[in-house]
Amino acid sequence: MLQTIEQTHSVPVHYASLPTPPTSTVGSPSTSSGNLSKTTEMAIPHRHHILIVTGPAGCGKSTIAKVLSDRYGFEYIEGDEYHPKANIDKMAAGIPLNDEDRWDWLILLRDQALQDLKKGAKGVVITCSALKKKYRDVIRTARLYDEEPDANVHFVYLRADKETLLARVRGRQGHYMKDSMVESQFAALEEPDEKEVKQLKDVEIVDVKGGIAEVSQLAAEAVDRVLVSR
């Protein structure tokens, strides 16, 4: 069972507090080496899996997605690399993307995941801000298009307060996403609500205030439980 730890948010944060399930060939990611992106593949039931690591700029999507990709042997899709130049130019200029800017990008990410699965990947990990429920719903439609029935589409939402994200984005070197975009993304953000967490049961919420090792551990434990229970 997932343990619910109450926070001062509208939706409780769900952490996996139990050890790695017995189907795993290894333990949880090492928290002592400091190199958490290098984890051993874990044995999971054969099935198509699409994991989407979501959250605003600066929450650590790429770092955590790479940890999960290595852990499960899934293909990795960096969502930022699929933005058209027009979108990148807008964000670099501090202009927020609107719904129209995002639709084709979201569909492209969904279709790339399906293409990787069709080519033989057992799973895919995508980084995608997915700020609004309707954006997440676009990715959810992958279940309808996948060749394997009942494919598992699951979101890992990395939650942090605005001040934490601003500090991280300001510390980036050479990235087009500026700190002004954190403000606009927070304004647009629709955190997963109770229906998504408890009824759709396809969202895990992980608090990212801790260090990389701690957050990687929490994310891996949460996804371990999801993959072996579905």
CSV table of C-alpha atoms in Angstrom, one decimal:
chain,number,residue,atom,x,y,z
A,1,MET,CA,0.0,0.0,0.0
A,2,LEU,CA,1.1,3.6,-0.6
A,3,GLN,CA,1.5,5.7,2.5
A,4,THR,CA,-0.3,9.1,2.4
A,5,ILE,CA,1.7,11.8,4.2
A,6,GLU,CA,-0.5,14.9,4.7
A,7,GLN,CA,1.0,18.2,3.6
A,8,THR,CA,-0.3,21.7,3.5
A,9,HIS,CA,-1.7,21.1,0.0
A,10,SER,CA,-5.1,20.4,-1.4
A,11,VAL,CA,-4.0,16.9,-2.6
A,12,PRO,CA,-2.0,14.5,-0.3
A,13,VAL,CA,1.4,13.5,-1.3
A,14,HIS,CA,1.7,9.7,-2.0
A,15,TYR,CA,5.0,8.1,-1.0
A,16,ALA,CA,5.9,4.4,-1.4
A,17,SER,CA,7.2,3.5,2.0
A,18,LEU,CA,7.6,-0.2,1.5
A,19,PRO,CA,10.8,-2.0,0.3
A,20,THR,CA,11.3,-2.7,-3.4
A,21,PRO,CA,8.9,-5.5,-4.4
A,22,PRO,CA,10.2,-9.1,-4.5
A,23,THR,CA,10.0,-9.1,-8.3
A,24,SER,CA,12.9,-6.7,-8.4
A,25,THR,CA,16.4,-8.1,-9.1
A,26,VAL,CA,18.0,-5.3,-7.2
A,27,GLY,CA,17.3,-3.0,-4.2
A,28,SER,CA,16.3,0.6,-4.4
A,29,PRO,CA,18.6,3.1,-6.1
A,30,SER,CA,21.8,3.8,-4.2
A,31,THR,CA,21.7,6.9,-2.1
A,32,SER,CA,25.3,6.7,-1.1
A,33,SER,CA,27.2,6.9,-4.4
A,34,GLY,CA,25.8,10.3,-5.4
A,35,ASN,CA,25.4,9.0,-9.0
A,36,LEU,CA,21.7,8.2,-8.9
A,37,SER,CA,21.2,8.0,-12.7
A,38,LYS,CA,23.1,4.8,-12.8
A,39,THR,CA,20.7,2.1,-11.5
A,40,THR,CA,20.4,-1.5,-12.3
A,41,GLU,CA,17.4,-2.6,-14.4
A,42,MET,CA,14.6,-4.1,-12.4
A,43,ALA,CA,12.5,-7.1,-13.5
A,44,ILE,CA,8.9,-6.1,-14.1
A,45,PRO,CA,5.9,-7.9,-15.6
A,46,HIS,CA,5.8,-7.9,-19.4
A,47,ARG,CA,3.5,-5.1,-20.5
A,48,HIS,CA,3.7,-1.8,-22.3
A,49,HIS,CA,4.4,1.1,-19.8
A,50,ILE,CA,4.4,4.8,-20.5
A,51,LEU,CA,5.7,6.9,-17.6
A,52,ILE,CA,5.3,10.7,-17.8
A,53,VAL,CA,7.4,12.7,-15.3
A,54,THR,CA,5.6,16.0,-14.9
A,55,GLY,CA,5.8,19.4,-13.2
A,56,PRO,CA,6.8,23.0,-13.7
A,57,ALA,CA,10.3,24.1,-14.8
A,58,GLY,CA,13.0,23.4,-12.3
A,59,CYS,CA,11.3,20.5,-10.5
A,60,GLY,CA,13.9,17.9,-11.8
A,61,LYS,CA,11.9,16.1,-14.5
A,62,SER,CA,15.0,15.2,-16.6
A,63,THR,CA,17.0,14.0,-13.6
A,64,ILE,CA,14.3,11.8,-12.2
A,65,ALA,CA,13.2,10.5,-15.7
A,66,LYS,CA,16.7,9.4,-16.4
A,67,VAL,CA,16.9,7.6,-13.1
A,68,LEU,CA,13.6,5.8,-13.9
A,69,SER,CA,14.7,5.0,-17.5
A,70,ASP,CA,17.9,3.4,-16.2
A,71,ARG,CA,16.1,1.5,-13.4
A,72,TYR,CA,13.6,-0.2,-15.6
A,73,GLY,CA,15.4,-0.3,-19.0
A,74,PHE,CA,12.8,2.0,-20.6
A,75,GLU,CA,13.4,4.3,-23.5
A,76,TYR,CA,13.9,8.0,-22.5
A,77,ILE,CA,12.2,10.9,-24.3
A,78,GLU,CA,13.2,14.4,-23.4
A,79,GLY,CA,10.1,16.5,-24.0
A,80,ASP,CA,11.9,19.8,-24.4
A,81,GLU,CA,13.7,18.4,-27.5
A,82,TYR,CA,10.4,17.9,-29.3
A,83,HIS,CA,9.2,21.5,-29.0
A,84,PRO,CA,9.2,23.3,-32.4
A,85,LYS,CA,11.5,26.2,-32.8
A,86,ALA,CA,8.6,28.7,-32.6
A,87,ASN,CA,7.8,27.4,-29.1
A,88,ILE,CA,11.5,27.6,-28.0
A,89,ASP,CA,11.8,31.1,-29.3
A,90,LYS,CA,8.7,32.1,-27.4
A,91,MET,CA,9.9,30.6,-24.1
A,92,ALA,CA,13.4,32.1,-24.5
A,93,ALA,CA,11.8,35.5,-24.9
A,94,GLY,CA,9.8,35.0,-21.7
A,95,ILE,CA,6.5,34.5,-23.6
A,96,PRO,CA,4.3,31.7,-22.1
A,97,LEU,CA,3.0,29.0,-24.4
A,98,ASN,CA,-0.7,28.8,-24.8
A,99,ASP,CA,-2.9,25.8,-25.4
A,100,GLU,CA,-2.6,26.1,-29.2
A,101,ASP,CA,1.2,26.0,-28.9
A,102,ARG,CA,1.1,22.8,-26.9
A,103,TRP,CA,-1.4,20.6,-28.7
A,104,ASP,CA,0.9,19.4,-31.5
A,105,TRP,CA,3.8,19.0,-29.1
A,106,LEU,CA,1.7,16.8,-26.7
A,107,ILE,CA,0.5,14.7,-29.6
A,108,LEU,CA,4.1,14.3,-30.9
A,109,LEU,CA,5.3,13.1,-27.5
A,110,ARG,CA,2.4,10.6,-27.3
A,111,ASP,CA,3.0,9.3,-30.8
A,112,GLN,CA,6.8,9.0,-30.2
A,113,ALA,CA,6.2,6.9,-27.2
A,114,LEU,CA,3.8,4.7,-29.1
A,115,GLN,CA,6.4,4.4,-31.9
A,116,ASP,CA,9.1,3.3,-29.5
A,117,LEU,CA,6.8,0.7,-28.0
A,118,LYS,CA,5.9,-0.6,-31.5
A,119,LYS,CA,9.6,-1.0,-32.2
A,120,GLY,CA,10.0,-3.3,-29.2
A,121,ALA,CA,10.6,-1.0,-26.2
A,122,LYS,CA,9.0,-2.5,-23.1
A,123,GLY,CA,8.4,0.9,-21.7
A,124,VAL,CA,9.0,4.6,-22.2
A,125,VAL,CA,9.7,7.5,-19.8
A,126,ILE,CA,8.8,11.0,-21.0
A,127,THR,CA,9.5,14.4,-19.5
A,128,CYS,CA,6.6,16.7,-20.0
A,129,SER,CA,5.4,19.6,-17.9
A,130,ALA,CA,1.7,18.6,-18.5
A,131,LEU,CA,0.6,21.6,-16.5
A,132,LYS,CA,-3.1,21.1,-17.0
A,133,LYS,CA,-5.4,18.1,-16.8
A,134,LYS,CA,-6.4,18.4,-20.4
A,135,TYR,CA,-2.7,18.1,-21.4
A,136,ARG,CA,-2.4,15.0,-19.3
A,137,ASP,CA,-5.6,13.7,-21.0
A,138,VAL,CA,-3.8,13.9,-24.4
A,139,ILE,CA,-1.1,11.5,-23.2
A,140,ARG,CA,-3.7,9.3,-21.6
A,141,THR,CA,-5.2,8.6,-25.0
A,142,ALA,CA,-2.1,6.5,-25.8
A,143,ARG,CA,-4.1,3.7,-24.2
A,144,LEU,CA,-6.5,3.9,-27.2
A,145,TYR,CA,-3.8,3.8,-29.8
A,146,ASP,CA,-1.3,1.3,-28.4
A,147,GLU,CA,-1.2,-2.1,-30.1
A,148,GLU,CA,-1.2,-3.9,-26.7
A,149,PRO,CA,-4.5,-3.7,-24.9
A,150,ASP,CA,-4.6,-2.1,-21.5
A,151,ALA,CA,-1.3,-0.4,-21.7
A,152,ASN,CA,-0.2,1.3,-18.5
A,153,VAL,CA,0.0,5.1,-18.7
A,154,HIS,CA,1.1,6.7,-15.4
A,155,PHE,CA,2.2,10.1,-14.3
A,156,VAL,CA,4.8,11.0,-11.7
A,157,TYR,CA,4.1,14.6,-10.6
A,158,LEU,CA,7.1,16.3,-9.0
A,159,ARG,CA,5.8,18.9,-6.6
A,160,ALA,CA,7.7,21.9,-5.3
A,161,ASP,CA,7.0,25.4,-4.1
A,162,LYS,CA,7.6,28.3,-6.4
A,163,GLU,CA,10.6,29.6,-4.5
A,164,THR,CA,12.4,26.3,-4.8
A,165,LEU,CA,11.8,26.2,-8.5
A,166,LEU,CA,12.9,29.8,-9.0
A,167,ALA,CA,16.2,29.1,-7.3
A,168,ARG,CA,16.9,26.0,-9.4
A,169,VAL,CA,16.0,27.7,-12.7
A,170,ARG,CA,18.2,30.7,-11.9
A,171,GLY,CA,21.1,28.3,-11.3
A,172,ARG,CA,20.8,26.7,-14.7
A,173,GLN,CA,23.5,27.4,-17.3
A,174,GLY,CA,22.6,27.9,-21.0
A,175,HIS,CA,18.9,26.7,-20.8
A,176,TYR,CA,16.3,28.7,-22.7
A,177,MET,CA,13.8,28.5,-19.8
A,178,LYS,CA,14.2,31.6,-17.7
A,179,ASP,CA,12.9,32.2,-14.2
A,180,SER,CA,10.0,34.4,-15.6
A,181,MET,CA,8.6,31.2,-17.1
A,182,VAL,CA,8.3,29.6,-13.6
A,183,GLU,CA,5.8,32.4,-12.7
A,184,SER,CA,3.7,31.8,-15.8
A,185,GLN,CA,3.8,28.0,-15.4
A,186,PHE,CA,2.6,28.3,-11.8
A,187,ALA,CA,-0.2,30.6,-13.0
A,188,ALA,CA,-1.3,27.9,-15.5
A,189,LEU,CA,-0.6,24.9,-13.2
A,190,GLU,CA,-3.5,22.6,-12.4
A,191,GLU,CA,-2.2,20.1,-9.9
A,192,PRO,CA,-3.6,16.6,-10.1
A,193,ASP,CA,-6.8,16.6,-8.2
A,194,GLU,CA,-8.5,13.9,-6.1
A,195,LYS,CA,-10.2,12.4,-9.1
A,196,GLU,CA,-6.9,11.8,-10.9
A,197,VAL,CA,-5.2,10.5,-7.8
A,198,LYS,CA,-7.9,8.4,-6.3
A,199,GLN,CA,-10.3,7.6,-9.2
A,200,LEU,CA,-8.1,7.4,-12.3
A,201,LYS,CA,-5.3,6.0,-10.1
A,202,ASP,CA,-2.7,7.0,-12.6
A,203,VAL,CA,-0.8,9.8,-10.8
A,204,GLU,CA,1.9,9.5,-8.1
A,205,ILE,CA,2.8,12.8,-6.3
A,206,VAL,CA,6.4,13.2,-5.1
A,207,ASP,CA,7.6,16.2,-3.1
A,208,VAL,CA,10.9,17.4,-4.5
A,209,LYS,CA,12.1,19.7,-1.7
A,210,GLY,CA,14.8,17.1,-0.7
A,211,GLY,CA,18.1,16.3,-2.5
A,212,ILE,CA,18.4,14.3,-5.7
A,213,ALA,CA,19.1,11.1,-3.8
A,214,GLU,CA,16.0,11.4,-1.6
A,215,VAL,CA,13.7,12.4,-4.5
A,216,SER,CA,15.0,9.6,-6.7
A,217,GLN,CA,14.4,7.1,-3.9
A,218,LEU,CA,10.8,8.3,-3.4
A,219,ALA,CA,10.0,8.3,-7.2
A,220,ALA,CA,11.5,4.8,-7.7
A,221,GLU,CA,9.6,3.3,-4.8
A,222,ALA,CA,6.4,4.8,-6.0
A,223,VAL,CA,6.9,3.6,-9.6
A,224,ASP,CA,8.0,0.1,-8.3
A,225,ARG,CA,4.6,-0.3,-6.7
A,226,VAL,CA,2.7,0.9,-9.7
A,227,LEU,CA,4.5,-1.4,-12.2
A,228,VAL,CA,4.1,-4.6,-10.2
A,229,SER,CA,0.5,-4.0,-9.3
A,230,ARG,CA,-0.8,-3.3,-12.8
